[in-house]
Amino acid sequence: MLAADVAVTMATVTEGTPAREAAKVLAGQDLPGLIVVDHRGRPLTVLAGVQVLRMALPSYCQEDPALARVIGEADATVILDGIGDRTVADLLPRERRELPAVSPKATLLEVAAVMARANVPLVAVVDADRVMTGAITLDSLLDHILGT
Amino acid sequence: MLAADVAVTMATVTEGTPAREAAKVLAGQDLPGLIVVDHRGRPLTVLAGVQVLRMALPSYCQEDPALARVIGEADATVILDGIGDRTVADLLPRERRELPAVSPKATLLEVAAVMARANVPLVAVVDADRVMTGAITLDSLLDHILGT
């Protein structure tokens, strides 16, 4: 079995996508992260879901979760308000890590290696022009390797 | 809405669980990680799924995914063979990070803050005796915060 057999299609975002929208795309699909692509559909960055949360959450909350407690339940929308009008590009980490991407013909062990190396539970599958054709999640990879 | 309203039950592992079994527990449930508990059911560590993959995959594969390619598809079981008879305790990272755990009465914003700080898409919910009563995933947290 090869990468192409395990890949699923997924919604992507671009650097120009409003960050609020990106958070909703992440929440709206049952996948463990987001893939940011350029205008030709070539992946630029693969973000784990928790990275998106970290981008969206005010840093004072992350430094001291007790502060988040006193803000109160009703203000959970502080997350979206905190994002404001910023775009994905505004919130991306400055240093880009190695892009976890594989060819449709990659073996599952190769996909596992790329995923482990990138430390993200999501890998993009790209064609010869580096255009994304699908994505492989850790869950589906394990299901296929372990036969669960 | 509070942590208790969003929490789900999930299978846990202990430090004595064979690592092969832990990988199967991870694959067998649709959750983004694993929670390691002690004999009283108190969480010790919350592992993101990709951390479990990193523990299971031989390091030569992670250092050079091209090597994984030449091993060939049929040997994807190299992952399970590589684990051998080791237990979860054998494979856990030596340095324990801050445990992402919240009380059932934590607000969703507090859960988000604890999750973001721990950089793991899974948080344990614990009672006053620190015994785990459930877990909250990033997906369910975002669904409730964003109303998706």
PDB file of C-alpha atoms in Angstrom:
ATOM      1  CA  MET A   1       0.000   0.000   0.000  1.00  0.00           C
ATOM      2  CA  LEU A   2       1.277   3.457  -0.914  1.00  0.00           C
ATOM      3  CA  ALA A   3       0.614   7.036   0.192  1.00  0.00           C
ATOM      4  CA  ALA A   4      -1.955   7.555  -2.591  1.00  0.00           C
ATOM      5  CA  ASP A   5      -4.053   4.673  -1.221  1.00  0.00           C
ATOM      6  CA  VAL A   6      -4.257   6.155   2.271  1.00  0.00           C
ATOM      7  CA  ALA A   7      -4.647   9.847   1.416  1.00  0.00           C
ATOM      8  CA  VAL A   8      -7.872  11.760   1.984  1.00  0.00           C
ATOM      9  CA  THR A   9      -8.976  15.066   0.515  1.00  0.00           C
ATOM     10  CA  MET A  10      -9.158  18.013   2.885  1.00  0.00           C
ATOM     11  CA  ALA A  11      -9.924  21.713   2.899  1.00  0.00           C
ATOM     12  CA  THR A  12      -6.840  23.927   2.834  1.00  0.00           C
ATOM     13  CA  VAL A  13      -6.195  27.565   3.710  1.00  0.00           C
ATOM     14  CA  THR A  14      -3.891  30.158   2.179  1.00  0.00           C
ATOM     15  CA  GLU A  15      -1.699  32.738   3.869  1.00  0.00           C
ATOM     16  CA  GLY A  16      -4.369  35.316   3.060  1.00  0.00           C
ATOM     17  CA  THR A  17      -7.159  33.384   4.814  1.00  0.00           C
ATOM     18  CA  PRO A  18      -8.445  35.261   7.874  1.00  0.00           C
ATOM     19  CA  ALA A  19      -7.191  33.412  10.954  1.00  0.00           C
ATOM     20  CA  ARG A  20     -10.741  33.205  12.351  1.00  0.00           C
ATOM     21  CA  GLU A  21     -11.755  31.371   9.212  1.00  0.00           C
ATOM     22  CA  ALA A  22      -8.765  29.035   9.525  1.00  0.00           C
ATOM     23  CA  ALA A  23      -9.783  28.112  13.080  1.00  0.00           C
ATOM     24  CA  LYS A  24     -13.258  27.299  11.779  1.00  0.00           C
ATOM     25  CA  VAL A  25     -11.871  25.184   8.933  1.00  0.00           C
ATOM     26  CA  LEU A  26      -9.836  23.251  11.491  1.00  0.00           C
ATOM     27  CA  ALA A  27     -12.852  22.781  13.762  1.00  0.00           C
ATOM     28  CA  GLY A  28     -15.154  21.912  10.877  1.00  0.00           C
ATOM     29  CA  GLN A  29     -13.235  18.948   9.587  1.00  0.00           C
ATOM     30  CA  ASP A  30     -12.316  15.902  11.585  1.00  0.00           C
ATOM     31  CA  LEU A  31      -8.592  16.222  10.875  1.00  0.00           C
ATOM     32  CA  PRO A  32      -5.678  16.864  13.231  1.00  0.00           C
ATOM     33  CA  GLY A  33      -4.329  19.997  11.561  1.00  0.00           C
ATOM     34  CA  LEU A  34      -4.361  22.473   8.731  1.00  0.00           C
ATOM     35  CA  ILE A  35      -2.382  22.711   5.514  1.00  0.00           C
ATOM     36  CA  VAL A  36      -1.486  26.173   4.221  1.00  0.00           C
ATOM     37  CA  VAL A  37      -1.082  26.252   0.423  1.00  0.00           C
ATOM     38  CA  ASP A  38       0.002  28.891  -2.090  1.00  0.00           C
ATOM     39  CA  HIS A  39      -2.188  30.180  -4.945  1.00  0.00           C
ATOM     40  CA  ARG A  40      -1.271  27.156  -7.049  1.00  0.00           C
ATOM     41  CA  GLY A  41      -2.208  24.677  -4.335  1.00  0.00           C
ATOM     42  CA  ARG A  42       1.349  23.872  -3.326  1.00  0.00           C
ATOM     43  CA  PRO A  43       1.737  23.262   0.436  1.00  0.00           C
ATOM     44  CA  LEU A  44       3.762  25.881   2.316  1.00  0.00           C
ATOM     45  CA  THR A  45       3.255  24.714   5.890  1.00  0.00           C
ATOM     46  CA  VAL A  46       1.490  21.935   7.752  1.00  0.00           C
ATOM     47  CA  LEU A  47       0.177  23.048  11.135  1.00  0.00           C
ATOM     48  CA  ALA A  48      -0.861  20.720  13.943  1.00  0.00           C
ATOM     49  CA  GLY A  49      -4.236  21.673  15.390  1.00  0.00           C
ATOM     50  CA  VAL A  50      -2.710  22.703  18.684  1.00  0.00           C
ATOM     51  CA  GLN A  51      -0.402  25.123  16.850  1.00  0.00           C
ATOM     52  CA  VAL A  52      -3.513  26.816  15.460  1.00  0.00           C
ATOM     53  CA  LEU A  53      -4.873  27.035  19.008  1.00  0.00           C
ATOM     54  CA  ARG A  54      -1.599  28.532  20.215  1.00  0.00           C
ATOM     55  CA  MET A  55      -1.734  31.143  17.464  1.00  0.00           C
ATOM     56  CA  ALA A  56      -5.296  32.043  18.370  1.00  0.00           C
ATOM     57  CA  LEU A  57      -5.028  32.185  22.153  1.00  0.00           C
ATOM     58  CA  PRO A  58      -3.766  35.366  23.836  1.00  0.00           C
ATOM     59  CA  SER A  59      -0.301  34.716  25.250  1.00  0.00           C
ATOM     60  CA  TYR A  60      -1.269  35.866  28.762  1.00  0.00           C
ATOM     61  CA  CYS A  61      -3.644  32.876  28.890  1.00  0.00           C
ATOM     62  CA  GLN A  62      -0.927  30.439  27.915  1.00  0.00           C
ATOM     63  CA  GLU A  63       1.528  31.837  30.402  1.00  0.00           C
ATOM     64  CA  ASP A  64      -0.946  31.572  33.262  1.00  0.00           C
ATOM     65  CA  PRO A  65      -4.036  29.383  32.754  1.00  0.00           C
ATOM     66  CA  ALA A  66      -5.356  30.643  36.122  1.00  0.00           C
ATOM     67  CA  LEU A  67      -5.847  34.001  34.428  1.00  0.00           C
ATOM     68  CA  ALA A  68      -8.021  32.301  31.828  1.00  0.00           C
ATOM     69  CA  ARG A  69     -10.144  30.994  34.705  1.00  0.00           C
ATOM     70  CA  VAL A  70     -10.898  34.423  36.123  1.00  0.00           C
ATOM     71  CA  ILE A  71     -11.891  35.780  32.715  1.00  0.00           C
ATOM     72  CA  GLY A  72     -14.947  33.567  33.008  1.00  0.00           C
ATOM     73  CA  GLU A  73     -16.780  31.156  30.828  1.00  0.00           C
ATOM     74  CA  ALA A  74     -18.789  33.675  28.846  1.00  0.00           C
ATOM     75  CA  ASP A  75     -15.617  35.119  27.450  1.00  0.00           C
ATOM     76  CA  ALA A  76     -14.470  31.976  25.656  1.00  0.00           C
ATOM     77  CA  THR A  77     -14.972  34.037  22.511  1.00  0.00           C
ATOM     78  CA  VAL A  78     -11.893  35.936  23.675  1.00  0.00           C
ATOM     79  CA  ILE A  79     -10.122  33.498  21.396  1.00  0.00           C
ATOM     80  CA  LEU A  80     -11.838  34.743  18.277  1.00  0.00           C
ATOM     81  CA  ASP A  81     -11.807  38.362  19.398  1.00  0.00           C
ATOM     82  CA  GLY A  82      -8.114  38.075  20.147  1.00  0.00           C
ATOM     83  CA  ILE A  83      -7.434  36.979  16.593  1.00  0.00           C
ATOM     84  CA  GLY A  84      -9.129  40.096  15.268  1.00  0.00           C
ATOM     85  CA  ASP A  85      -8.598  40.690  11.556  1.00  0.00           C
ATOM     86  CA  ARG A  86      -5.270  38.953  11.327  1.00  0.00           C
ATOM     87  CA  THR A  87      -4.584  36.480   8.552  1.00  0.00           C
ATOM     88  CA  VAL A  88      -2.898  33.091   8.621  1.00  0.00           C
ATOM     89  CA  ALA A  89       0.304  34.763   7.372  1.00  0.00           C
ATOM     90  CA  ASP A  90       0.268  37.090  10.397  1.00  0.00           C
ATOM     91  CA  LEU A  91       0.061  34.190  12.822  1.00  0.00           C
ATOM     92  CA  LEU A  92       2.418  31.659  11.258  1.00  0.00           C
ATOM     93  CA  PRO A  93       5.542  30.864  13.235  1.00  0.00           C
ATOM     94  CA  ARG A  94       8.440  32.883  11.840  1.00  0.00           C
ATOM     95  CA  GLU A  95      10.691  29.930  11.398  1.00  0.00           C
ATOM     96  CA  ARG A  96       9.357  27.468   8.877  1.00  0.00           C
ATOM     97  CA  ARG A  97      10.062  23.869   9.671  1.00  0.00           C
ATOM     98  CA  GLU A  98      10.810  21.221   7.085  1.00  0.00           C
ATOM     99  CA  LEU A  99       7.592  20.654   5.098  1.00  0.00           C
ATOM    100  CA  PRO A 100       6.099  17.203   5.743  1.00  0.00           C
ATOM    101  CA  ALA A 101       5.181  16.179   2.194  1.00  0.00           C
ATOM    102  CA  VAL A 102       5.463  12.888   0.326  1.00  0.00           C
ATOM    103  CA  SER A 103       4.892  11.652  -3.210  1.00  0.00           C
ATOM    104  CA  PRO A 104       1.804   9.517  -3.972  1.00  0.00           C
ATOM    105  CA  LYS A 105       4.193   6.589  -4.368  1.00  0.00           C
ATOM    106  CA  ALA A 106       5.781   6.898  -0.923  1.00  0.00           C
ATOM    107  CA  THR A 107       5.628   3.765   1.201  1.00  0.00           C
ATOM    108  CA  LEU A 108       3.743   3.879   4.491  1.00  0.00           C
ATOM    109  CA  LEU A 109       7.001   3.533   6.396  1.00  0.00           C
ATOM    110  CA  GLU A 110       8.348   6.573   4.561  1.00  0.00           C
ATOM    111  CA  VAL A 111       5.176   8.508   5.414  1.00  0.00           C
ATOM    112  CA  ALA A 112       5.625   7.497   9.071  1.00  0.00           C
ATOM    113  CA  ALA A 113       9.243   8.670   9.002  1.00  0.00           C
ATOM    114  CA  VAL A 114       8.354  12.045   7.478  1.00  0.00           C
ATOM    115  CA  MET A 115       5.516  12.506   9.970  1.00  0.00           C
ATOM    116  CA  ALA A 116       7.638  11.591  12.978  1.00  0.00           C
ATOM    117  CA  ARG A 117      10.441  13.861  11.825  1.00  0.00           C
ATOM    118  CA  ALA A 118       8.103  16.828  11.382  1.00  0.00           C
ATOM    119  CA  ASN A 119       6.330  16.062  14.681  1.00  0.00           C
ATOM    120  CA  VAL A 120       2.944  16.832  13.098  1.00  0.00           C
ATOM    121  CA  PRO A 121       0.114  14.260  12.788  1.00  0.00           C
ATOM    122  CA  LEU A 122      -0.608  15.266   9.184  1.00  0.00           C
ATOM    123  CA  VAL A 123       1.429  14.904   5.975  1.00  0.00           C
ATOM    124  CA  ALA A 124       0.641  16.418   2.568  1.00  0.00           C
ATOM    125  CA  VAL A 125       0.722  14.243  -0.549  1.00  0.00           C
ATOM    126  CA  VAL A 126       2.038  16.232  -3.527  1.00  0.00           C
ATOM    127  CA  ASP A 127       2.411  15.480  -7.237  1.00  0.00           C
ATOM    128  CA  ALA A 128       5.502  16.060  -9.373  1.00  0.00           C
ATOM    129  CA  ASP A 129       4.678  19.808  -9.536  1.00  0.00           C
ATOM    130  CA  ARG A 130       4.478  19.963  -5.699  1.00  0.00           C
ATOM    131  CA  VAL A 131       0.701  20.524  -5.931  1.00  0.00           C
ATOM    132  CA  MET A 132      -1.229  18.924  -3.079  1.00  0.00           C
ATOM    133  CA  THR A 133      -3.380  15.969  -4.059  1.00  0.00           C
ATOM    134  CA  GLY A 134      -4.386  14.818  -0.591  1.00  0.00           C
ATOM    135  CA  ALA A 135      -3.291  14.368   3.007  1.00  0.00           C
ATOM    136  CA  ILE A 136      -2.520  11.487   5.338  1.00  0.00           C
ATOM    137  CA  THR A 137      -3.401  11.601   9.018  1.00  0.00           C
ATOM    138  CA  LEU A 138      -1.626   9.751  11.803  1.00  0.00           C
ATOM    139  CA  ASP A 139      -4.863   7.910  12.548  1.00  0.00           C
ATOM    140  CA  SER A 140      -5.273   6.508   9.058  1.00  0.00           C
ATOM    141  CA  LEU A 141      -1.577   5.711   8.849  1.00  0.00           C
ATOM    142  CA  LEU A 142      -1.695   3.699  12.090  1.00  0.00           C
ATOM    143  CA  ASP A 143      -4.918   2.010  11.020  1.00  0.00           C
ATOM    144  CA  HIS A 144      -3.250   0.788   7.853  1.00  0.00           C
ATOM    145  CA  ILE A 145       0.067  -0.177   9.420  1.00  0.00           C
ATOM    146  CA  LEU A 146      -1.441  -1.920  12.445  1.00  0.00           C
ATOM    147  CA  GLY A 147      -4.503  -3.231  10.647  1.00  0.00           C
ATOM    148  CA  THR A 148      -6.937  -1.786  13.184  1.00  0.00           C
TER     149      THR A 148
ATOM    150  CA  MET B   1     -20.182  25.193  29.729  1.00  0.00           C
ATOM    151  CA  LEU B   2     -17.462  23.543  31.808  1.00  0.00           C
ATOM    152  CA  ALA B   3     -14.804  20.880  31.298  1.00  0.00           C
ATOM    153  CA  ALA B   4     -17.094  18.142  32.663  1.00  0.00           C
ATOM    154  CA  ASP B   5     -19.653  18.910  29.924  1.00  0.00           C
ATOM    155  CA  VAL B   6     -17.142  18.476  27.108  1.00  0.00           C
ATOM    156  CA  ALA B   7     -15.133  15.519  28.442  1.00  0.00           C
ATOM    157  CA  VAL B   8     -15.284  12.070  26.864  1.00  0.00           C
ATOM    158  CA  THR B   9     -14.212   8.752  28.334  1.00  0.00           C
ATOM    159  CA  MET B  10     -11.185   7.105  26.801  1.00  0.00           C
ATOM    160  CA  ALA B  11      -8.992   4.050  27.203  1.00  0.00           C
ATOM    161  CA  THR B  12      -5.778   4.695  29.120  1.00  0.00           C
ATOM    162  CA  VAL B  13      -2.458   2.853  29.395  1.00  0.00           C
ATOM    163  CA  THR B  14      -0.081   2.395  32.305  1.00  0.00           C
ATOM    164  CA  GLU B  15       3.703   2.537  32.377  1.00  0.00           C
ATOM    165  CA  GLY B  16       3.699  -1.274  32.383  1.00  0.00           C
ATOM    166  CA  THR B  17       1.598  -1.555  29.209  1.00  0.00           C
ATOM    167  CA  PRO B  18       3.604  -3.107  26.347  1.00  0.00           C
ATOM    168  CA  ALA B  19       4.394  -0.332  23.870  1.00  0.00           C
ATOM    169  CA  ARG B  20       2.939  -2.405  20.995  1.00  0.00           C
ATOM    170  CA  GLU B  21      -0.337  -2.513  22.885  1.00  0.00           C
ATOM    171  CA  ALA B  22      -0.203   1.244  23.492  1.00  0.00           C
ATOM    172  CA  ALA B  23       0.205   1.880  19.760  1.00  0.00           C
ATOM    173  CA  LYS B  24      -2.845  -0.271  19.135  1.00  0.00           C
ATOM    174  CA  VAL B  25      -4.872   1.548  21.806  1.00  0.00           C
ATOM    175  CA  LEU B  26      -3.963   4.822  20.107  1.00  0.00           C
ATOM    176  CA  ALA B  27      -4.909   3.486  16.670  1.00  0.00           C
ATOM    177  CA  GLY B  28      -8.085   1.866  17.941  1.00  0.00           C
ATOM    178  CA  GLN B  29      -9.704   4.975  19.334  1.00  0.00           C
ATOM    179  CA  ASP B  30     -10.450   8.094  17.390  1.00  0.00           C
ATOM    180  CA  LEU B  31      -8.501  10.349  19.759  1.00  0.00           C
ATOM    181  CA  PRO B  32      -5.398  12.446  19.168  1.00  0.00           C
ATOM    182  CA  GLY B  33      -3.210  10.926  21.867  1.00  0.00           C
ATOM    183  CA  LEU B  34      -2.771   8.639  24.830  1.00  0.00           C
ATOM    184  CA  ILE B  35      -2.974   9.201  28.572  1.00  0.00           C
ATOM    185  CA  VAL B  36      -0.638   7.229  30.811  1.00  0.00           C
ATOM    186  CA  VAL B  37      -2.085   6.683  34.290  1.00  0.00           C
ATOM    187  CA  ASP B  38      -0.765   5.124  37.509  1.00  0.00           C
ATOM    188  CA  HIS B  39      -2.351   2.144  39.257  1.00  0.00           C
ATOM    189  CA  ARG B  40      -4.914   4.410  40.881  1.00  0.00           C
ATOM    190  CA  GLY B  41      -5.950   5.978  37.581  1.00  0.00           C
ATOM    191  CA  ARG B  42      -4.110   9.242  38.152  1.00  0.00           C
ATOM    192  CA  PRO B  43      -2.632  10.699  34.939  1.00  0.00           C
ATOM    193  CA  LEU B  44       1.160  10.732  34.752  1.00  0.00           C
ATOM    194  CA  THR B  45       1.690  11.894  31.191  1.00  0.00           C
ATOM    195  CA  VAL B  46      -0.395  12.924  28.209  1.00  0.00           C
ATOM    196  CA  LEU B  47       1.206  11.941  24.918  1.00  0.00           C
ATOM    197  CA  ALA B  48       0.269  13.371  21.534  1.00  0.00           C
ATOM    198  CA  GLY B  49      -0.245  10.645  18.938  1.00  0.00           C
ATOM    199  CA  VAL B  50       2.798  11.711  16.974  1.00  0.00           C
ATOM    200  CA  GLN B  51       4.933  11.304  20.108  1.00  0.00           C
ATOM    201  CA  VAL B  52       3.804   7.677  20.263  1.00  0.00           C
ATOM    202  CA  LEU B  53       4.814   7.293  16.606  1.00  0.00           C
ATOM    203  CA  ARG B  54       8.207   8.837  17.350  1.00  0.00           C
ATOM    204  CA  MET B  55       8.724   6.415  20.211  1.00  0.00           C
ATOM    205  CA  ALA B  56       7.814   3.465  18.002  1.00  0.00           C
ATOM    206  CA  LEU B  57       9.780   4.324  14.871  1.00  0.00           C
ATOM    207  CA  PRO B  58      13.476   3.399  14.656  1.00  0.00           C
ATOM    208  CA  SER B  59      15.547   6.569  14.848  1.00  0.00           C
ATOM    209  CA  TYR B  60      17.430   5.827  11.607  1.00  0.00           C
ATOM    210  CA  CYS B  61      14.075   6.210   9.802  1.00  0.00           C
ATOM    211  CA  GLN B  62      13.404   9.593  11.377  1.00  0.00           C
ATOM    212  CA  GLU B  63      16.855  10.877  10.612  1.00  0.00           C
ATOM    213  CA  ASP B  64      16.613   9.915   6.954  1.00  0.00           C
ATOM    214  CA  PRO B  65      13.146   9.120   5.536  1.00  0.00           C
ATOM    215  CA  ALA B  66      14.838   8.035   2.285  1.00  0.00           C
ATOM    216  CA  LEU B  67      16.174   5.045   4.222  1.00  0.00           C
ATOM    217  CA  ALA B  68      12.603   4.141   5.135  1.00  0.00           C
ATOM    218  CA  ARG B  69      11.826   4.108   1.419  1.00  0.00           C
ATOM    219  CA  VAL B  70      14.493   1.571   0.552  1.00  0.00           C
ATOM    220  CA  ILE B  71      13.374  -0.757   3.333  1.00  0.00           C
ATOM    221  CA  GLY B  72      10.284  -1.330   1.229  1.00  0.00           C
ATOM    222  CA  GLU B  73       6.587  -1.444   1.798  1.00  0.00           C
ATOM    223  CA  ALA B  74       6.374  -5.004   3.056  1.00  0.00           C
ATOM    224  CA  ASP B  75       8.481  -4.064   6.046  1.00  0.00           C
ATOM    225  CA  ALA B  76       6.119  -1.472   7.484  1.00  0.00           C
ATOM    226  CA  THR B  77       5.856  -3.876  10.410  1.00  0.00           C
ATOM    227  CA  VAL B  78       9.404  -2.746  11.191  1.00  0.00           C
ATOM    228  CA  ILE B  79       7.619  -0.307  13.476  1.00  0.00           C
ATOM    229  CA  LEU B  80       6.148  -3.023  15.656  1.00  0.00           C
ATOM    230  CA  ASP B  81       9.228  -5.206  15.426  1.00  0.00           C
ATOM    231  CA  GLY B  82      11.366  -2.254  16.423  1.00  0.00           C
ATOM    232  CA  ILE B  83       9.346  -1.772  19.583  1.00  0.00           C
ATOM    233  CA  GLY B  84       9.997  -5.354  20.618  1.00  0.00           C
ATOM    234  CA  ASP B  85       9.022  -6.145  24.188  1.00  0.00           C
ATOM    235  CA  ARG B  86       9.512  -2.672  25.561  1.00  0.00           C
ATOM    236  CA  THR B  87       6.874  -1.075  27.754  1.00  0.00           C
ATOM    237  CA  VAL B  88       5.446   2.426  27.764  1.00  0.00           C
ATOM    238  CA  ALA B  89       7.805   3.288  30.637  1.00  0.00           C
ATOM    239  CA  ASP B  90      10.802   2.293  28.476  1.00  0.00           C
ATOM    240  CA  LEU B  91       9.758   4.615  25.691  1.00  0.00           C
ATOM    241  CA  LEU B  92       8.551   7.666  27.602  1.00  0.00           C
ATOM    242  CA  PRO B  93      10.591  10.828  27.147  1.00  0.00           C
ATOM    243  CA  ARG B  94      12.973  11.208  30.086  1.00  0.00           C
ATOM    244  CA  GLU B  95      11.921  14.723  30.881  1.00  0.00           C
ATOM    245  CA  ARG B  96       8.319  14.935  31.951  1.00  0.00           C
ATOM    246  CA  ARG B  97       6.533  18.029  30.831  1.00  0.00           C
ATOM    247  CA  GLU B  98       3.897  19.832  32.871  1.00  0.00           C
ATOM    248  CA  LEU B  99       0.838  17.550  33.009  1.00  0.00           C
ATOM    249  CA  PRO B 100      -2.124  18.977  31.073  1.00  0.00           C
ATOM    250  CA  ALA B 101      -4.947  18.306  33.519  1.00  0.00           C
ATOM    251  CA  VAL B 102      -7.951  20.351  34.585  1.00  0.00           C
ATOM    252  CA  SER B 103     -10.734  20.064  37.140  1.00  0.00           C
ATOM    253  CA  PRO B 104     -14.266  19.179  35.966  1.00  0.00           C
ATOM    254  CA  LYS B 105     -15.208  22.774  36.776  1.00  0.00           C
ATOM    255  CA  ALA B 106     -12.561  24.384  34.570  1.00  0.00           C
ATOM    256  CA  THR B 107     -13.895  26.832  32.006  1.00  0.00           C
ATOM    257  CA  LEU B 108     -13.357  26.113  28.317  1.00  0.00           C
ATOM    258  CA  LEU B 109     -10.965  29.028  28.072  1.00  0.00           C
ATOM    259  CA  GLU B 110      -8.908  27.545  30.899  1.00  0.00           C
ATOM    260  CA  VAL B 111      -8.897  24.160  29.123  1.00  0.00           C
ATOM    261  CA  ALA B 112      -7.712  25.915  25.958  1.00  0.00           C
ATOM    262  CA  ALA B 113      -4.947  27.659  27.887  1.00  0.00           C
ATOM    263  CA  VAL B 114      -3.734  24.419  29.515  1.00  0.00           C
ATOM    264  CA  MET B 115      -3.825  22.625  26.152  1.00  0.00           C
ATOM    265  CA  ALA B 116      -1.961  25.376  24.319  1.00  0.00           C
ATOM    266  CA  ARG B 117       0.658  25.566  27.054  1.00  0.00           C
ATOM    267  CA  ALA B 118       1.258  21.802  26.993  1.00  0.00           C
ATOM    268  CA  ASN B 119       1.244  21.752  23.172  1.00  0.00           C
ATOM    269  CA  VAL B 120      -0.768  18.519  23.169  1.00  0.00           C
ATOM    270  CA  PRO B 121      -4.281  18.201  21.642  1.00  0.00           C
ATOM    271  CA  LEU B 122      -5.593  16.275  24.650  1.00  0.00           C
ATOM    272  CA  VAL B 123      -6.184  17.295  28.274  1.00  0.00           C
ATOM    273  CA  ALA B 124      -7.102  15.004  31.197  1.00  0.00           C
ATOM    274  CA  VAL B 125      -9.989  15.899  33.483  1.00  0.00           C
ATOM    275  CA  VAL B 126      -9.219  14.883  37.072  1.00  0.00           C
ATOM    276  CA  ASP B 127     -11.210  14.882  40.310  1.00  0.00           C
ATOM    277  CA  ALA B 128     -10.071  16.225  43.666  1.00  0.00           C
ATOM    278  CA  ASP B 129      -7.946  13.076  44.212  1.00  0.00           C
ATOM    279  CA  ARG B 130      -6.234  13.613  40.831  1.00  0.00           C
ATOM    280  CA  VAL B 131      -8.001  10.525  39.439  1.00  0.00           C
ATOM    281  CA  MET B 132      -8.897  10.830  35.761  1.00  0.00           C
ATOM    282  CA  THR B 133     -12.605  11.123  35.032  1.00  0.00           C
ATOM    283  CA  GLY B 134     -12.398  11.915  31.317  1.00  0.00           C
ATOM    284  CA  ALA B 135     -10.496  13.726  28.611  1.00  0.00           C
ATOM    285  CA  ILE B 136     -11.036  16.699  26.343  1.00  0.00           C
ATOM    286  CA  THR B 137      -9.780  16.757  22.767  1.00  0.00           C
ATOM    287  CA  LEU B 138      -8.852  19.840  20.767  1.00  0.00           C
ATOM    288  CA  ASP B 139     -11.571  18.950  18.267  1.00  0.00           C
ATOM    289  CA  SER B 140     -14.365  18.890  20.822  1.00  0.00           C
ATOM    290  CA  LEU B 141     -13.005  22.007  22.515  1.00  0.00           C
ATOM    291  CA  LEU B 142     -13.021  23.969  19.247  1.00  0.00           C
ATOM    292  CA  ASP B 143     -16.446  22.610  18.341  1.00  0.00           C
ATOM    293  CA  HIS B 144     -17.837  23.970  21.588  1.00  0.00           C
ATOM    294  CA  ILE B 145     -15.984  27.279  21.534  1.00  0.00           C
ATOM    295  CA  LEU B 146     -16.670  28.026  17.874  1.00  0.00           C
ATOM    296  CA  GLY B 147     -20.074  26.373  17.773  1.00  0.00           C
ATOM    297  CA  THR B 148     -19.235  24.225  14.755  1.00  0.00           C
TER     298      THR B 148
END
